[in-house]
XYZ file of C-alpha atoms in Angstrom:
575
model
C 206.921 -6.509 185.833
C 207.580 -3.884 188.486
C 205.347 -0.793 187.883
C 208.341 1.528 187.738
C 210.072 -0.700 185.207
C 206.866 -0.923 183.171
C 206.654 2.867 183.088
C 210.286 3.175 181.953
C 209.719 0.468 179.346
C 206.780 2.307 177.727
C 208.533 5.682 177.832
C 211.447 4.076 176.013
C 209.129 2.398 173.487
C 207.302 5.623 172.708
C 210.570 7.497 172.306
C 211.946 4.973 169.824
C 208.732 4.991 167.790
C 208.657 8.792 167.628
C 212.232 8.903 166.404
C 211.415 6.237 163.844
C 208.556 8.333 162.483
C 211.085 11.013 161.612
C 213.234 8.554 159.689
C 215.632 7.383 162.440
C 216.854 3.811 162.322
C 219.327 2.471 164.862
C 222.752 1.276 163.732
C 223.012 -2.416 163.017
C 226.742 -2.866 162.499
C 228.094 -6.342 163.059
C 229.012 -7.012 166.699
C 227.158 -3.928 168.046
C 223.835 -4.011 169.880
C 221.126 -1.704 168.573
C 219.643 0.847 170.938
C 216.545 -1.316 171.057
C 218.653 -4.254 172.235
C 220.376 -2.092 174.818
C 217.033 -0.839 176.077
C 215.734 -4.350 176.521
C 219.032 -5.433 178.108
C 218.867 -2.660 180.703
C 215.200 -3.407 181.351
C 215.614 -7.114 181.972
C 219.200 -7.188 183.231
C 220.377 -9.433 180.396
C 223.510 -9.087 178.253
C 222.746 -7.074 175.129
C 224.068 -9.819 172.882
C 221.477 -12.227 174.353
C 218.545 -9.966 173.430
C 217.173 -10.596 169.908
C 217.280 -7.595 167.600
C 213.814 -6.825 166.136
C 215.542 -5.824 162.888
C 217.428 -9.077 162.374
C 214.846 -10.200 159.826
C 215.710 -7.250 157.631
C 219.363 -8.148 157.322
C 221.653 -5.315 156.280
C 220.263 -1.808 156.694
C 222.391 -0.466 153.866
C 222.091 -1.069 150.107
C 224.037 -4.117 148.954
C 225.447 -2.210 145.982
C 226.306 0.791 148.149
C 224.094 3.098 146.090
C 221.661 5.349 147.926
C 218.677 6.971 146.227
C 217.689 10.548 146.978
C 214.059 11.548 147.538
C 212.350 14.830 146.734
C 212.991 15.909 150.308
C 216.758 15.410 149.822
C 217.014 12.423 152.155
C 218.892 9.323 151.025
C 217.241 5.917 151.103
C 217.153 2.475 149.512
C 214.337 -0.035 148.976
C 214.293 -3.233 151.004
C 212.062 -6.249 150.379
C 210.418 -7.714 153.474
C 208.497 -10.972 153.232
C 205.000 -10.652 154.663
C 204.680 -12.425 158.003
C 201.350 -12.455 159.788
C 201.559 -10.656 163.115
C 204.977 -9.147 162.446
C 203.609 -5.831 161.207
C 200.484 -3.708 161.182
C 199.292 -0.833 159.023
C 199.080 2.439 160.918
C 197.421 4.664 158.308
C 194.314 4.395 156.167
C 196.288 4.851 152.934
C 198.506 1.806 153.673
C 201.747 3.738 153.321
C 203.224 3.061 156.795
C 203.652 -0.009 158.979
C 204.737 -0.626 162.555
C 207.192 -3.536 162.528
C 207.752 -5.834 165.520
C 206.076 -3.201 167.742
C 209.219 -1.041 167.653
C 209.855 0.482 164.250
C 207.821 2.541 161.809
C 208.578 2.184 158.107
C 207.292 3.814 154.938
C 205.957 1.286 152.408
C 206.465 2.171 148.747
C 204.345 -0.717 147.462
C 203.188 -4.228 148.329
C 202.366 -7.414 146.483
C 201.011 -10.781 147.564
C 204.318 -11.861 149.137
C 206.413 -8.811 149.956
C 206.382 -5.325 151.387
C 208.829 -2.894 149.784
C 210.205 -0.657 152.514
C 211.836 2.717 152.156
C 214.848 2.676 154.508
C 216.558 6.001 155.141
C 220.257 6.526 155.606
C 221.052 7.319 159.261
C 221.566 11.023 159.789
C 223.282 13.077 162.452
C 221.208 15.009 164.990
C 221.643 18.382 163.229
C 220.583 16.742 159.978
C 217.503 15.301 161.674
C 216.488 18.700 163.000
C 216.961 20.297 159.587
C 215.042 17.480 157.892
C 212.217 17.806 160.397
C 211.929 21.550 159.801
C 211.980 20.983 156.059
C 209.273 18.352 156.370
C 207.118 20.618 158.534
C 207.487 23.480 156.051
C 206.571 21.212 153.149
C 203.541 19.845 154.999
C 202.330 23.364 155.811
C 202.643 24.277 152.146
C 200.679 21.167 151.165
C 197.965 21.973 153.716
C 197.647 25.525 152.353
C 197.386 24.183 148.795
C 194.716 21.670 149.822
C 192.774 24.295 151.780
C 192.718 26.474 148.656
C 190.806 23.728 146.780
C 188.010 24.033 149.362
C 187.633 27.798 148.997
C 183.948 28.497 148.191
C 183.089 30.277 144.956
C 179.467 31.100 145.809
C 178.372 34.681 146.247
C 175.697 36.010 148.610
C 172.067 36.888 148.051
C 168.873 37.567 149.981
C 166.186 37.713 147.296
C 163.701 35.079 148.530
C 161.633 34.441 151.584
C 160.291 31.093 152.725
C 157.114 30.494 154.689
C 155.654 27.301 156.210
C 153.208 25.564 153.881
C 152.627 22.359 155.802
C 149.645 22.567 158.130
C 148.528 19.020 158.868
C 151.835 17.327 158.102
C 153.429 15.439 161.039
C 155.585 17.527 163.371
C 156.867 14.530 165.291
C 158.180 11.120 164.334
C 161.269 9.724 162.617
C 160.549 10.382 158.937
C 163.363 8.578 157.156
C 164.745 7.914 154.616
C 162.911 9.327 151.590
C 159.625 10.699 150.273
C 157.978 11.608 146.973
C 155.473 14.216 145.797
C 152.725 13.360 143.266
C 148.976 13.671 142.706
C 148.053 10.257 144.061
C 144.273 10.663 144.372
C 143.796 12.481 141.051
C 142.259 15.703 142.430
C 144.787 17.973 140.686
C 146.776 18.761 143.844
C 150.134 17.347 144.843
C 150.342 14.889 147.743
C 153.246 13.644 149.888
C 154.047 9.923 149.817
C 156.146 8.337 152.563
C 156.794 4.860 153.876
C 156.278 4.002 157.542
C 158.035 6.267 160.013
C 160.853 4.524 161.851
C 159.519 3.160 165.160
C 156.006 4.061 163.976
C 152.987 2.198 162.611
C 154.098 -0.130 159.806
C 151.858 1.172 157.019
C 152.511 3.537 154.084
C 151.600 7.186 154.612
C 149.963 9.419 152.009
C 149.257 13.038 152.961
C 146.740 14.650 150.615
C 147.344 18.300 149.754
C 144.895 20.993 148.683
C 147.438 23.249 146.943
C 146.976 25.883 149.679
C 149.269 24.482 152.366
C 146.684 22.223 154.042
C 147.340 18.478 154.323
C 145.597 15.430 155.763
C 146.515 11.768 155.974
C 144.568 9.648 153.465
C 142.933 7.473 156.114
C 140.538 5.938 153.579
C 143.392 4.301 151.635
C 143.723 0.519 151.976
C 146.955 -1.426 151.547
C 147.599 -5.180 151.261
C 149.436 -7.097 153.954
C 153.208 -6.832 153.420
C 156.458 -6.577 155.438
C 156.407 -2.765 155.519
C 159.408 -0.953 157.001
C 160.907 2.516 156.886
C 162.976 3.407 153.818
C 162.194 5.263 150.579
C 159.051 5.866 148.553
C 158.367 6.796 144.918
C 155.208 7.320 142.895
C 154.526 6.477 139.231
C 151.980 4.872 136.909
C 153.557 1.446 136.520
C 150.713 -0.267 134.622
C 149.644 2.653 132.425
C 146.034 2.870 133.623
C 146.189 6.567 134.533
C 146.192 5.989 138.315
C 149.256 6.765 140.402
C 150.953 3.705 141.897
C 153.565 3.376 144.653
C 157.032 1.826 145.015
C 158.902 1.343 148.278
C 162.450 0.429 149.290
C 162.411 -1.104 152.770
C 165.364 -1.137 155.169
C 166.776 -4.712 155.271
C 163.716 -6.151 153.505
C 163.857 -5.151 149.843
C 161.345 -3.611 147.431
C 157.585 -3.585 146.949
C 155.277 -2.088 144.288
C 151.587 -1.398 144.944
C 149.146 -0.796 142.073
C 146.206 1.531 142.691
C 143.227 -0.363 141.251
C 140.725 2.326 142.248
C 141.140 5.515 144.293
C 142.791 4.511 147.576
C 142.688 0.748 146.912
C 146.124 -0.827 146.429
C 147.349 -4.343 145.671
C 150.775 -5.942 145.286
C 152.415 -5.999 141.845
C 155.915 -7.186 142.675
C 156.840 -10.555 141.196
C 160.596 -10.570 140.594
C 161.430 -7.805 143.071
C 163.717 -8.667 145.985
C 161.630 -8.836 149.142
C 162.559 -10.601 152.387
C 159.524 -11.933 154.247
C 160.131 -12.738 157.943
C 159.248 -16.298 158.858
C 159.441 -17.590 155.291
C 163.180 -18.207 155.200
C 165.961 -15.787 154.411
C 169.547 -16.511 153.458
C 170.391 -12.771 153.440
C 171.414 -12.971 149.787
C 168.676 -10.605 148.641
C 168.950 -6.921 147.871
C 167.672 -4.129 150.124
C 167.620 -0.386 149.633
C 166.621 2.919 151.195
C 166.934 4.897 147.951
C 164.913 4.366 144.764
C 164.084 6.410 141.680
C 161.457 5.760 139.003
C 162.167 6.292 135.277
C 161.932 4.534 131.907
C 165.426 3.054 131.991
C 165.225 0.972 128.806
C 163.030 3.354 126.739
C 160.192 0.822 126.269
C 157.468 3.173 127.511
C 157.147 1.550 130.977
C 158.464 2.941 134.241
C 161.335 0.978 135.783
C 162.993 1.221 139.220
C 166.603 2.249 139.818
C 167.788 1.423 143.350
C 170.980 1.830 145.388
C 172.029 -0.841 147.889
C 172.034 0.250 151.514
C 175.183 -1.677 152.435
C 176.178 -4.512 154.798
C 173.225 -6.128 156.506
C 172.593 -8.801 159.166
C 172.862 -12.324 157.869
C 170.388 -15.113 158.470
C 169.644 -18.744 157.815
C 166.992 -20.715 155.973
C 164.878 -20.890 159.143
C 164.638 -17.104 159.174
C 166.586 -16.658 162.423
C 169.161 -13.919 162.474
C 172.696 -14.856 163.425
C 174.171 -11.341 163.496
C 176.671 -12.021 160.712
C 177.168 -9.145 158.302
C 176.801 -9.923 154.616
C 177.569 -7.724 151.628
C 174.807 -8.293 149.110
C 172.980 -4.960 149.380
C 175.568 -3.045 147.375
C 175.741 -1.115 144.121
C 173.159 0.215 141.702
C 170.414 -2.162 140.577
C 167.765 -1.716 137.868
C 164.425 -3.538 137.972
C 162.853 -3.581 134.514
C 159.057 -3.438 134.413
C 157.357 -5.885 132.019
C 153.955 -4.209 132.428
C 152.187 -7.279 133.844
C 153.310 -7.219 137.468
C 156.635 -8.987 136.821
C 160.102 -7.497 137.019
C 163.628 -8.468 135.961
C 166.639 -7.478 138.031
C 169.789 -6.176 136.293
C 172.988 -5.450 138.187
C 176.759 -5.464 137.744
C 177.318 -8.644 139.761
C 180.506 -8.711 141.790
C 181.651 -5.518 140.078
C 179.241 -3.434 142.107
C 180.388 -4.693 145.509
C 181.654 -1.994 147.846
C 179.409 0.914 146.821
C 176.395 1.695 148.991
C 174.518 4.784 150.145
C 171.212 6.629 150.363
C 171.138 9.061 147.430
C 170.532 8.748 143.668
C 170.259 11.262 140.837
C 169.221 10.618 137.232
C 170.441 12.485 134.138
C 172.271 12.308 130.823
C 175.826 13.032 131.934
C 177.649 12.115 128.718
C 175.231 13.808 126.295
C 174.410 10.688 124.243
C 170.661 10.846 124.834
C 170.728 7.775 127.110
C 169.645 7.913 130.761
C 172.467 7.598 133.322
C 172.495 7.632 137.114
C 174.736 9.051 139.819
C 174.987 7.528 143.309
C 176.299 8.496 146.689
C 178.965 6.395 148.418
C 179.202 5.771 152.135
C 182.637 4.183 151.637
C 185.648 6.425 152.251
C 187.685 7.082 149.101
C 185.315 5.039 146.895
C 184.282 7.412 144.114
C 183.237 5.242 141.155
C 179.699 6.561 141.463
C 178.940 7.720 137.888
C 176.924 5.108 135.961
C 176.654 5.705 132.199
C 173.970 3.776 130.326
C 174.721 1.998 127.037
C 172.748 3.156 124.000
C 170.420 0.356 122.832
C 171.074 -1.767 125.912
C 170.054 -2.085 129.554
C 173.711 -2.257 130.639
C 175.853 0.540 132.027
C 179.454 1.375 132.909
C 180.462 2.588 136.365
C 183.133 5.290 136.403
C 184.952 7.665 138.706
C 186.149 11.217 138.116
C 189.477 12.845 138.969
C 187.628 15.852 140.396
C 185.821 13.838 143.070
C 187.381 14.626 146.455
C 190.100 12.220 147.646
C 189.512 10.409 150.934
C 185.857 11.449 150.940
C 182.369 10.132 151.535
C 179.908 11.244 148.836
C 176.808 11.501 150.965
C 174.183 12.984 148.662
C 173.951 13.824 144.971
C 171.819 15.843 142.556
C 171.818 16.557 138.826
C 170.746 19.212 136.327
C 171.999 21.477 133.574
C 173.513 24.176 135.782
C 175.379 26.070 133.051
C 172.779 25.954 130.266
C 174.795 23.979 127.703
C 172.227 21.201 127.274
C 174.251 18.604 129.209
C 173.500 17.434 132.731
C 176.002 18.353 135.443
C 176.644 16.840 138.873
C 176.253 18.204 142.387
C 177.968 16.220 145.141
C 177.808 16.762 148.886
C 180.904 15.369 150.571
C 182.535 14.732 153.909
C 186.280 14.516 153.223
C 189.170 13.331 155.415
C 192.034 14.910 153.509
C 195.320 15.238 155.423
C 193.463 14.184 158.579
C 191.047 17.136 158.467
C 187.305 16.484 158.184
C 185.446 18.907 155.929
C 181.779 19.160 154.966
C 180.997 20.737 151.624
C 179.184 20.907 148.310
C 180.806 20.718 144.876
C 179.292 21.222 141.430
C 180.983 19.484 138.486
C 180.166 21.124 135.160
C 180.536 19.131 131.944
C 181.458 20.362 128.474
C 180.891 18.932 124.965
C 184.431 17.491 124.918
C 183.616 15.302 127.914
C 185.797 17.107 130.461
C 184.613 18.521 133.784
C 185.221 21.663 135.842
C 184.758 21.728 139.606
C 183.252 24.645 141.509
C 182.977 24.578 145.305
C 179.824 26.199 146.660
C 180.485 25.676 150.338
C 183.029 23.999 152.632
C 183.577 24.050 156.373
C 185.792 22.095 158.735
C 183.970 19.409 160.681
C 181.695 16.527 159.878
C 178.148 17.897 159.977
C 177.661 16.395 156.499
C 175.005 17.160 153.888
C 172.658 14.194 153.764
C 169.951 15.536 151.450
C 170.246 17.463 148.172
C 168.033 18.384 145.213
C 167.852 20.826 142.321
C 164.970 22.972 141.075
C 163.938 26.520 140.238
C 163.032 28.412 143.412
C 162.807 31.921 141.940
C 161.244 31.153 138.532
C 164.153 32.657 136.582
C 164.601 29.540 134.440
C 167.926 28.616 136.095
C 168.417 25.644 138.372
C 169.052 26.167 142.083
C 170.258 23.753 144.791
C 169.016 23.039 148.305
C 170.830 20.832 150.827
C 170.256 19.800 154.434
C 172.870 19.073 157.099
C 173.199 16.377 159.721
C 171.802 18.777 162.330
C 168.870 19.935 160.189
C 170.143 23.240 158.805
C 168.899 23.977 155.267
C 171.302 25.537 152.746
C 169.937 27.331 149.656
C 172.017 28.193 146.563
C 170.543 30.198 143.680
C 171.999 29.423 140.251
C 172.746 32.006 137.551
C 172.380 29.588 134.615
C 176.102 29.795 133.791
C 177.384 27.462 136.489
C 177.660 30.090 139.231
C 175.668 30.173 142.479
C 174.849 32.593 145.282
C 174.314 31.407 148.859
C 170.819 32.592 149.765
C 170.189 33.861 153.279
C 167.199 31.885 154.548
C 166.827 32.348 158.328
C 163.051 31.910 158.100
C 163.463 28.185 157.317
C 162.842 26.889 160.836
C 163.837 23.250 160.508
C 163.699 20.978 163.573
C 166.868 21.696 165.540
C 169.254 18.781 165.833
C 167.318 16.512 163.444
C 169.142 15.176 160.411
C 167.722 16.161 157.036
C 166.990 12.852 155.305
C 165.382 13.977 152.063
C 164.691 17.158 150.098
C 162.565 17.660 146.985
C 162.108 20.895 145.063
C 158.646 20.931 143.479
C 156.003 23.577 142.726
C 153.432 22.586 145.345
C 151.167 25.637 144.954
C 151.596 25.885 141.143
C 152.757 29.517 141.161
C 155.711 28.815 138.850
C 158.287 28.676 141.668
C 159.497 25.426 143.202
C 158.974 24.959 146.929
C 160.994 22.924 149.446
C 159.601 19.607 150.696
C 161.798 17.932 153.313
C 161.837 15.139 155.874
C 163.823 15.037 159.126
C 164.592 12.396 161.727
C 166.833 11.764 164.688
C 167.136 10.273 168.152
C 166.115 12.463 171.052
C 167.549 12.385 174.562
C 166.345 13.536 177.964
C 169.864 13.701 179.385
C 170.783 17.265 180.467
C 174.302 17.101 179.056
C 175.855 19.671 176.744
C 176.564 17.053 174.083
C 172.836 16.358 173.837
C 171.806 20.025 173.831
C 170.901 19.939 170.131
C 169.511 16.400 169.994
C 166.395 15.787 167.900
C 163.854 15.887 170.697
C 160.811 15.744 168.394
C 162.142 12.700 166.550
C 161.669 14.555 163.262
C 158.981 15.950 160.955
C 157.826 16.436 157.364
C 157.972 20.085 156.328
C 157.114 22.256 153.307
C 158.345 25.809 152.765
C 156.790 27.994 150.065
C 159.218 30.250 148.210
C 158.327 33.794 147.199
C 160.219 36.986 146.217
C 161.409 39.068 149.142
C 159.650 42.417 149.274
C 162.043 45.322 148.952
C 161.066 48.271 151.213
């Protein structure tokens, strides 16, 4: 086609589509060419009657009974059934409410079934009516945007009552420390230690950093671990065999889970029969489960610690010869419980196909329905997938997965925490979100407070436009007032502190002295009393990709690769 004709053709196409967005449909009276036909006829020099009308498949563009319906916006319309035809239409919005038909027309879809789309066809309007309708639509949309923005208005106050100081001499200041860590007295000396899996792109061995309770740390180089397919992921500590020594559990990226029993100080052996673990070179059909988020608790109340894990999502497929083919599979989804039998064997419990679609990197445990049974809350890295509340059955290892009307629509739930934030004896939920509501990205933190009747109240602690995201979140008591506080970390490493008042309210604490690695994503946060002074401290891990390119977009890249950090909390001195 001649370049000038091609240019005119696309200008005409764009113009028709824009008019269609505002409800315009060309006349289709018998014996008259539509404007689309005329446009094509002029373009190709053919008689209009010889050019096929893209709307012929729809038949009449008026209701057969002559009755028009009137919408809330005052515009008249009727509903037309259109049989689904592959390639004839495409969805043009994430909510599946609009299609582009035959490349020319945009239609609103009221509903769809296996065979038909049900289109909302508007009555043609005059130009003045179109202008008035457009203004009315714009006014209504502005009102909706203001109403939505009001739901993101933060309710947190301001405070500056604490100070934070580094308490991490000897912990690594470089390296990609992802995804999770744990804090426990692993060597039995009475001081808390930091447990981490291998750093990404680092030596493939577990890492234990021994603490002295005074802010000094050293890697436990004397510890010995069995041969295993170690990889970065999550780590948790617990006494799995009841011998009084602290043992270790790991969730490895793409490879599964592993438990190591500490037989004597620093000497570990595998204790993992029944856990999903992919071993390179020994065959892999990619049907196993892998995770980067695990928690340890007595799930079934039998006195033995079990493992609750969250699938990390789609993963590369493989074949029985162990060679990767690059096909994505969907087996690493949902919450999974591994029950500990106390003899080195485990039984996996999951929801089967019901749990497909949920995956993420954050878990929180609690009793959210007040029945005395342990439940768990997960994140969700799937937009608008919010069935993340998992309520355990009393007297059973099963659970129900539920959503909540107060979870943000069109949102990713990227990290979660739990605790009794309003002092009523029931656990509440804290959810960090990245929402895409009305095509605006927002990063924020909500707290959902429960009541004895089973209903919930939402309070927004922080919200900002943009997609920095809050990837790490935990609760604890930073100021020793008996009320739970919250700490979160953003995608560029900023640490947010919120002090709770014990009644469900929070104040945003000014904490400029927390010098986190600039540009490095916060992957995990734990609030724990490292120095045993009665106040919880902040233990956090960071990771990211650095860049040597001198471009503005890389100005805040994670040049160090990441670090493990501890900040000690203490009351701010008032002059």
